[in-house]
mmCIF file of C-alpha atoms in Angstrom:
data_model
loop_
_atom_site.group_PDB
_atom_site.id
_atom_site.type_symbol
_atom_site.label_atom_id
_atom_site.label_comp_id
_atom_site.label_asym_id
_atom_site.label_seq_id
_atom_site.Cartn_x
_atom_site.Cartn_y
_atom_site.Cartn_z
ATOM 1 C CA UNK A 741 0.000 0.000 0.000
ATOM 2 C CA UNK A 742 1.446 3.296 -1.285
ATOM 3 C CA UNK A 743 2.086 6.048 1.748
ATOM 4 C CA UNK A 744 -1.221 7.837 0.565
ATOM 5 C CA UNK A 745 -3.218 5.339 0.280
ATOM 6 C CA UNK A 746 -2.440 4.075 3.887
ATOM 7 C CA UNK A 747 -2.996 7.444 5.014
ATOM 8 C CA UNK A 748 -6.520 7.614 3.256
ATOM 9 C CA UNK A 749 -6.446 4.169 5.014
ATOM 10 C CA UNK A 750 -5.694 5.480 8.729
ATOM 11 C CA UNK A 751 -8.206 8.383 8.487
ATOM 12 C CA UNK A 752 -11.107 5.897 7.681
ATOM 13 C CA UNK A 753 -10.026 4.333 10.924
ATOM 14 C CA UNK A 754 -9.421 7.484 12.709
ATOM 15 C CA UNK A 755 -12.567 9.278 11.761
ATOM 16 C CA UNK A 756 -14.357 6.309 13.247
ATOM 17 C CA UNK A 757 -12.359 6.040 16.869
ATOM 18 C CA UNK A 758 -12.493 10.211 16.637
ATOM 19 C CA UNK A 759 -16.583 9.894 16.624
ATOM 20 C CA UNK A 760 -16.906 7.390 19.574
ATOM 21 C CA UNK A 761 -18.604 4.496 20.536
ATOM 22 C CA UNK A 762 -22.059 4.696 18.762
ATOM 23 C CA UNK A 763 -25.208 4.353 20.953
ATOM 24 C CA UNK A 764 -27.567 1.763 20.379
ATOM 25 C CA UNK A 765 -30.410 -0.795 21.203
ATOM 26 C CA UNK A 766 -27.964 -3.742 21.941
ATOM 27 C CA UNK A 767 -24.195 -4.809 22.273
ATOM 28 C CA UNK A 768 -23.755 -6.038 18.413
ATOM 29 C CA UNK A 769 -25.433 -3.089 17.374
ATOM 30 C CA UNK A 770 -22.912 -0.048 18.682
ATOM 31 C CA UNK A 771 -20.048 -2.539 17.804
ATOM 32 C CA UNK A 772 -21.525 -2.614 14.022
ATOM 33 C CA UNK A 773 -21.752 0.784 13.692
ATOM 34 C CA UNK A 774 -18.747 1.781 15.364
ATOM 35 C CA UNK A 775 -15.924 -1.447 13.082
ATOM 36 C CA UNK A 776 -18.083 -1.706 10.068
ATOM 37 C CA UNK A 777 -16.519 1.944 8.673
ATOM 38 C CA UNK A 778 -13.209 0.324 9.541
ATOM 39 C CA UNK A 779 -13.617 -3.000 8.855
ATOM 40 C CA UNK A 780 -11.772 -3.058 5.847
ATOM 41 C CA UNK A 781 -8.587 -1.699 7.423
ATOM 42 C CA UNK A 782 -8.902 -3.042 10.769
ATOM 43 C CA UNK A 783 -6.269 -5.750 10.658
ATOM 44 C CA UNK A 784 -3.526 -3.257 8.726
ATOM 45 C CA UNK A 785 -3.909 -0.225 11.641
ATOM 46 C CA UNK A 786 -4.596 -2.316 14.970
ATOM 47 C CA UNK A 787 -1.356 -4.364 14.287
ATOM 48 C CA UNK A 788 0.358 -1.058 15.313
ATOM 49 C CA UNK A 789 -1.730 -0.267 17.918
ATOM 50 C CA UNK A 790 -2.345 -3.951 19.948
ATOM 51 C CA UNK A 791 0.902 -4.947 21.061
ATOM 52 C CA UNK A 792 2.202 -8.380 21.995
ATOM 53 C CA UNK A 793 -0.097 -10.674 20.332
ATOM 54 C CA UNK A 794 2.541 -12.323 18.093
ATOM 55 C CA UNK A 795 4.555 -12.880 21.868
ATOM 56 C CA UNK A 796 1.634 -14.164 23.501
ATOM 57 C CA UNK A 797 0.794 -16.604 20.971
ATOM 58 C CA UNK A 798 4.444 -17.656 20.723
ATOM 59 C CA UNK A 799 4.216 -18.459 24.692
ATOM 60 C CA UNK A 800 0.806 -20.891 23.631
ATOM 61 C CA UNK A 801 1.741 -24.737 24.172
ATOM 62 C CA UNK A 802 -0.510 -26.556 21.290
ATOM 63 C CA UNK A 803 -1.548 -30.240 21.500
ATOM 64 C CA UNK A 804 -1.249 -31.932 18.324
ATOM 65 C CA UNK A 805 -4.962 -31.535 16.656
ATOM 66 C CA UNK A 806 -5.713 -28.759 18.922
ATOM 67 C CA UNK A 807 -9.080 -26.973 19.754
ATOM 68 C CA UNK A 808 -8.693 -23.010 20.247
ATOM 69 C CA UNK A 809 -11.563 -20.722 20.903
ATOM 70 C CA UNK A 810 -10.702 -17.117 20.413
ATOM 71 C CA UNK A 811 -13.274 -14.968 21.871
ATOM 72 C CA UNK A 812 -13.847 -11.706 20.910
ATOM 73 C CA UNK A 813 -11.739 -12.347 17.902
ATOM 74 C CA UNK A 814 -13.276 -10.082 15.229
ATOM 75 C CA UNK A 815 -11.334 -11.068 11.899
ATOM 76 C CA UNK A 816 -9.765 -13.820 12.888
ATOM 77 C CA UNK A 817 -6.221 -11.977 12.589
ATOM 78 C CA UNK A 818 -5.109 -14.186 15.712
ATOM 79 C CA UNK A 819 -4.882 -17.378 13.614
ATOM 80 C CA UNK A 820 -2.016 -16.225 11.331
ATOM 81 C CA UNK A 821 0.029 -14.792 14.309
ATOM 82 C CA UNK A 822 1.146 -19.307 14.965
ATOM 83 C CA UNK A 823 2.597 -19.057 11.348
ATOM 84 C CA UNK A 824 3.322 -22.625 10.436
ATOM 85 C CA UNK A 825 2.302 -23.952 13.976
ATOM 86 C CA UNK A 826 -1.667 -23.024 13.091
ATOM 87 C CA UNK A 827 -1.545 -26.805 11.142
ATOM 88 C CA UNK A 828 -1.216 -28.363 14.403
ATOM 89 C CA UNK A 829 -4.791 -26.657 14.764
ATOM 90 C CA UNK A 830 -7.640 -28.687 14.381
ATOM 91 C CA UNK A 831 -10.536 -26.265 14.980
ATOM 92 C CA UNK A 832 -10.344 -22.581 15.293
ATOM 93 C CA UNK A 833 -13.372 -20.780 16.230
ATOM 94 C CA UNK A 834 -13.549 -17.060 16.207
ATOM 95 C CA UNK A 835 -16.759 -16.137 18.760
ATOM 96 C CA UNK A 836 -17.606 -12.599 18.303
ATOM 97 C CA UNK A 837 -20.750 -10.150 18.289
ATOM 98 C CA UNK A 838 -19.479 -7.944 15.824
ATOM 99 C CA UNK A 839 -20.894 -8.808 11.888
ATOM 100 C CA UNK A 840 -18.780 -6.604 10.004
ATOM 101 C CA UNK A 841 -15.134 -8.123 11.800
ATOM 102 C CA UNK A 842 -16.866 -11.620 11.625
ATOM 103 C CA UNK A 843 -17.211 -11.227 7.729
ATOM 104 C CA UNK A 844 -13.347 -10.711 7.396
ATOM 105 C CA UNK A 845 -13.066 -13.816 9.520
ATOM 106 C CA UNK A 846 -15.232 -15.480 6.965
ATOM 107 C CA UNK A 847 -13.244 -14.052 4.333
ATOM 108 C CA UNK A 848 -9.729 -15.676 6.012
ATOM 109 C CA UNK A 849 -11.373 -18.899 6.449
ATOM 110 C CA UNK A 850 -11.053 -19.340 2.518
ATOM 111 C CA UNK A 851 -7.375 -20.154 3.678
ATOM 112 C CA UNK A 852 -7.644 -21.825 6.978
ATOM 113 C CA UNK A 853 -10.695 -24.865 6.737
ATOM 114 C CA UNK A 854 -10.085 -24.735 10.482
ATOM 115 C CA UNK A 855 -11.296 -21.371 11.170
ATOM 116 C CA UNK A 856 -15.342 -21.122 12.652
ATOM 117 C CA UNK A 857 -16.779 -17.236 12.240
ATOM 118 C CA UNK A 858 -19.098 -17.287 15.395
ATOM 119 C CA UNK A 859 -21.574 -14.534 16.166
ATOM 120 C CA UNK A 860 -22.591 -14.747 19.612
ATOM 121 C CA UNK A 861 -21.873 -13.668 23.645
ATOM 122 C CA UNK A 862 -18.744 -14.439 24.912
ATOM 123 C CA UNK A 863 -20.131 -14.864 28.183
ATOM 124 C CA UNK A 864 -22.926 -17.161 27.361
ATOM 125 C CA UNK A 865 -21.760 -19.276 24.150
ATOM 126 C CA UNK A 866 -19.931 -22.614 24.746
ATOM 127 C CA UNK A 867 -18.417 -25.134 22.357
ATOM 128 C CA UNK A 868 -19.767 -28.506 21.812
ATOM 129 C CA UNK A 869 -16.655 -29.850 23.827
ATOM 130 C CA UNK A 870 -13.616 -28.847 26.151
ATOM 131 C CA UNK A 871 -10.930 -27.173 23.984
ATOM 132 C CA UNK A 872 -7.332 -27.010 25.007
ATOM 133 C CA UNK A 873 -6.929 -23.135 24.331
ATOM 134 C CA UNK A 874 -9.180 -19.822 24.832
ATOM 135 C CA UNK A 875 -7.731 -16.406 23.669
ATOM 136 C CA UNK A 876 -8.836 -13.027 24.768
ATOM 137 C CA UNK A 877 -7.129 -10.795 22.911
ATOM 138 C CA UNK A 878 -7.841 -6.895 23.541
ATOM 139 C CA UNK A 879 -11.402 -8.478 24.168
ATOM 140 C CA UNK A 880 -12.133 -7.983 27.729
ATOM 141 C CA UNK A 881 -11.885 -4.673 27.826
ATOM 142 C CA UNK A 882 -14.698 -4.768 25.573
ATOM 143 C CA UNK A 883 -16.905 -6.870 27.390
ATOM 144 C CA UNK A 884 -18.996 -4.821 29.580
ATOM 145 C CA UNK A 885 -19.479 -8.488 32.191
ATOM 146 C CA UNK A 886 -16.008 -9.007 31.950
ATOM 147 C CA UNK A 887 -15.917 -11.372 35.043
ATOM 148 C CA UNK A 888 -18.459 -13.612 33.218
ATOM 149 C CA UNK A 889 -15.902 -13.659 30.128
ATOM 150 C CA UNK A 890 -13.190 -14.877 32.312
ATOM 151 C CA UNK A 891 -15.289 -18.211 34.027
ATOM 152 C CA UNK A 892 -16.918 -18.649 30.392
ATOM 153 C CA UNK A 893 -13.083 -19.007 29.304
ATOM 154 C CA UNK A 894 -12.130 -21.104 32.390
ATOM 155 C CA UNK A 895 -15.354 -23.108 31.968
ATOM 156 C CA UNK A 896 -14.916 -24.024 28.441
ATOM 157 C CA UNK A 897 -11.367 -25.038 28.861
ATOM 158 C CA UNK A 898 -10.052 -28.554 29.422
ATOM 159 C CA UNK A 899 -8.175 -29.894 32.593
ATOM 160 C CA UNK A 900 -4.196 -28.463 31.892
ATOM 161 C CA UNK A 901 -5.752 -26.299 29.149
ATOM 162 C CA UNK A 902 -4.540 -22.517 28.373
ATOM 163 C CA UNK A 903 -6.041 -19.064 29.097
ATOM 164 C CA UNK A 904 -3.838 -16.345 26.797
ATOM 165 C CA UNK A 905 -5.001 -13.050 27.383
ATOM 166 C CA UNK A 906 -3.360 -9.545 25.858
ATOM 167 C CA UNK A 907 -4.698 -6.032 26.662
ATOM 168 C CA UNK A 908 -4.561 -3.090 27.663
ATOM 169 C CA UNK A 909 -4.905 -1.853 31.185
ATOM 170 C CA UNK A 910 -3.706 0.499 34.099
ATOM 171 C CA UNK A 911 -3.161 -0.798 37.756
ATOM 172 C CA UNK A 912 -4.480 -0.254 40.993
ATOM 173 C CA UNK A 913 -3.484 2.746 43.029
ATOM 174 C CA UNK A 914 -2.046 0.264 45.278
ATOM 175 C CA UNK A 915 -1.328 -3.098 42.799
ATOM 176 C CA UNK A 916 -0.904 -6.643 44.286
ATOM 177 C CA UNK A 917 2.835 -7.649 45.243
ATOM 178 C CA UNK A 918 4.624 -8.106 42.341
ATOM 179 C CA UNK A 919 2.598 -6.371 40.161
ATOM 180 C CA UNK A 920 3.683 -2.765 38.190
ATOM 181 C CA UNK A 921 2.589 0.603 40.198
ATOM 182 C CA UNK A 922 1.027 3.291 37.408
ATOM 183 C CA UNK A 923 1.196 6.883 37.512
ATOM 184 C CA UNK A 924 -1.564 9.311 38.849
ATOM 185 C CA UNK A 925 -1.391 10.409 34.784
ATOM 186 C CA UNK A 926 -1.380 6.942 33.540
ATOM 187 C CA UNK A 927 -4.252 5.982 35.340
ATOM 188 C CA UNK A 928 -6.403 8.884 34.837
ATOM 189 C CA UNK A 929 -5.479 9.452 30.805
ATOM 190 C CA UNK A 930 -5.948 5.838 29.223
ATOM 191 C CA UNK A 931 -9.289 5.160 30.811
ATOM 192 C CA UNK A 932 -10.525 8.132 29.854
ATOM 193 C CA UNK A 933 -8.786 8.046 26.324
ATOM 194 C CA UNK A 934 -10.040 4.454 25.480
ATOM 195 C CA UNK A 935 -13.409 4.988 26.995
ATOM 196 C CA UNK A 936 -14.441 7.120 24.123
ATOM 197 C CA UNK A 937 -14.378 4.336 21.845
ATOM 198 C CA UNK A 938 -16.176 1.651 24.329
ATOM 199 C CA UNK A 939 -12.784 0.290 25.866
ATOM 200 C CA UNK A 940 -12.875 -0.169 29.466
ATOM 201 C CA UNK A 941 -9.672 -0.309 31.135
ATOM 202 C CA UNK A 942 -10.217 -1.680 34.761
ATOM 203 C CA UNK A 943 -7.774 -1.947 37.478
ATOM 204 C CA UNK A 944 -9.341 -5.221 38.603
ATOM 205 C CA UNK A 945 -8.781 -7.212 35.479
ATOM 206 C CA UNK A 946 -5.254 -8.594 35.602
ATOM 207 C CA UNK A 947 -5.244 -8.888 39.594
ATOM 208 C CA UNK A 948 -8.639 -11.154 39.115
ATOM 209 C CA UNK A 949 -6.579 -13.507 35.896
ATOM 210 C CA UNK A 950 -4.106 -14.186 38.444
ATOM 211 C CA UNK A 951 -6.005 -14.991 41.132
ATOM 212 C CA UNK A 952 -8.524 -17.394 39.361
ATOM 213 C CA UNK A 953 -5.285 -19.337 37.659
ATOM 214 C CA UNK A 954 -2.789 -18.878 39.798
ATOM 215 C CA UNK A 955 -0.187 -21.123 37.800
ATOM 216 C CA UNK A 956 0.696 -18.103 35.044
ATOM 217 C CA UNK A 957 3.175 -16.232 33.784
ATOM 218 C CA UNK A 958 2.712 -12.453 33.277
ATOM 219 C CA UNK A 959 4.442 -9.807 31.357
ATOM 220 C CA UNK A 960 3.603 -6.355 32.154
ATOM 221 C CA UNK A 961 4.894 -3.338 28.861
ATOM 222 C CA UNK A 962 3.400 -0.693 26.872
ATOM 223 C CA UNK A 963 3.920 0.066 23.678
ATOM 224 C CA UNK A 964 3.330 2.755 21.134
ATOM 225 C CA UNK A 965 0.141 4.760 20.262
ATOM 226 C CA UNK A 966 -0.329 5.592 15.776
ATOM 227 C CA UNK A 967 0.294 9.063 14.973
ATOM 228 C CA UNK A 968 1.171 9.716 19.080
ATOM 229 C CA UNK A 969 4.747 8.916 18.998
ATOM 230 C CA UNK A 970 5.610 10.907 22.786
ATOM 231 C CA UNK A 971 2.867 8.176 24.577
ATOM 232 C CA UNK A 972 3.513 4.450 25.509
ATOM 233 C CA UNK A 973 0.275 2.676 26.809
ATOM 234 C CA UNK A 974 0.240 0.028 29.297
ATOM 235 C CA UNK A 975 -0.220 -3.834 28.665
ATOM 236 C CA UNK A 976 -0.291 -7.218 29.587
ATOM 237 C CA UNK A 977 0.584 -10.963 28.803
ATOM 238 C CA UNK A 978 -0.737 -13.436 30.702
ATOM 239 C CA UNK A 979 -0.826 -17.484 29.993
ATOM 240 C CA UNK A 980 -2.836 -19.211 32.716
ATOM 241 C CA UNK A 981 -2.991 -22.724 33.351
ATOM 242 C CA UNK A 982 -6.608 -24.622 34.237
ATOM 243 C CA UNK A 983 -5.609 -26.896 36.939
#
């Protein structure tokens, strides 16, 4: 893509995440209105925006013929990110509300038979069957009943299966031992920034993931903002265990 046309690209984008968070009747609804204007370029302009998913799925152990549920996972994007690994994949099902990033996942599964496009609530679907892996990828701070997400995740998974969760987030004014201390700033700006757009960055989210699965490993970083080169926001890695 020529430099013009990816800025022509970013402003679609832009113009979107500039107007907000769209009211509306129900859930799939406001996301439609608000991703369907970017749908197109979603993939291209998020990869510079949501850090550490290629390092997150790098950390995921895969059974042979594995069973991954990605929820939340608009275009499917996630299943490229295990390269040559996603043939050890046996089913990959993509469980999202959104219809305009689910028909980009339906799009991708032209190249990967394994790939499912499903349009439903993360915190009430279920597969047909324990799986060995659940994603949530800069999906729970979407999810309004984010605790719900996390035992619908836990629920679904098999015994010595894998939670992998990325996001963003800003800590507690007083974080658990061993966990990173943000700013006054930090924890004011970001809410308020990503709120706009529906995001809801909550203090309590990577505390709760390690309490529930307390066999983890956690990487705490931030990363760099498009077009605000002076601002690093704050996220996380975490790969949880199910007992």
């Amino acid at each position: 893509m020529h430099r013009l046309e990816t800025l022509r690209a970013d402003f679609s984008v832009l113009r979107a995440m500039t107007r907000g968070m769209p009211t509306g009747d129900s859930a799939a609804a406001r996301l439609a209105a608000f991703y369907a204007p970017q749908a197109e370029h979603y993939d291209r302009f998020r990869e510079r925006l949501l850090h550490g998913r290629q390092a997150l799925i790098d950390m995921i152990p895969l059974p042979r013929r594995a069973r991954v549920v990605d929820l939340g996972g608009g275009t499917g994007r996630n299943l490229e990110h295990f390269g040559a690994r996603a043939a050890d994949i046996a089913r990959y099902e993509v469980v999202d509300l959104c219809a305009p990033l689910l028909e980009r996942a339906r799009a991708r599964a032209a190249r990967f038979a394994q790939l499912r496009a499903i349009e439903a609530d993360a915190t009430q679907w279920r597969p047909d069957r324990p799986v060995d892996v659940v994603i949530l990828s800069y999906a729970l701070t979407m999810m309004p009943d984010w605790r719900a997400a996390i035992r619908s995740a836990i629920a679904m998974l098999a015994s010595g299966g894998t939670l992998a969760v990325v996001d963003f987030y800003v800590s507690a004014e007083s974080p658990p031992d061993g966990c990173q201390r943000h700013g006054w700033a930090t924890r004011r700006f970001w809410p308020a920034w990503f709120g706009h757009d529906g995001v809801r960055l909550d203090p309590e989210h990577l505390p709760t993931l390690c309490s529930v699965l307390p066999d983890h490993v956690r990487v705490e970083s931030r990363g760099q903002v498009p077009y605000l080169p002076l601002l690093r926001v704050p996220y996380y890695r975490f790969l949880g265990t199910k007992p």
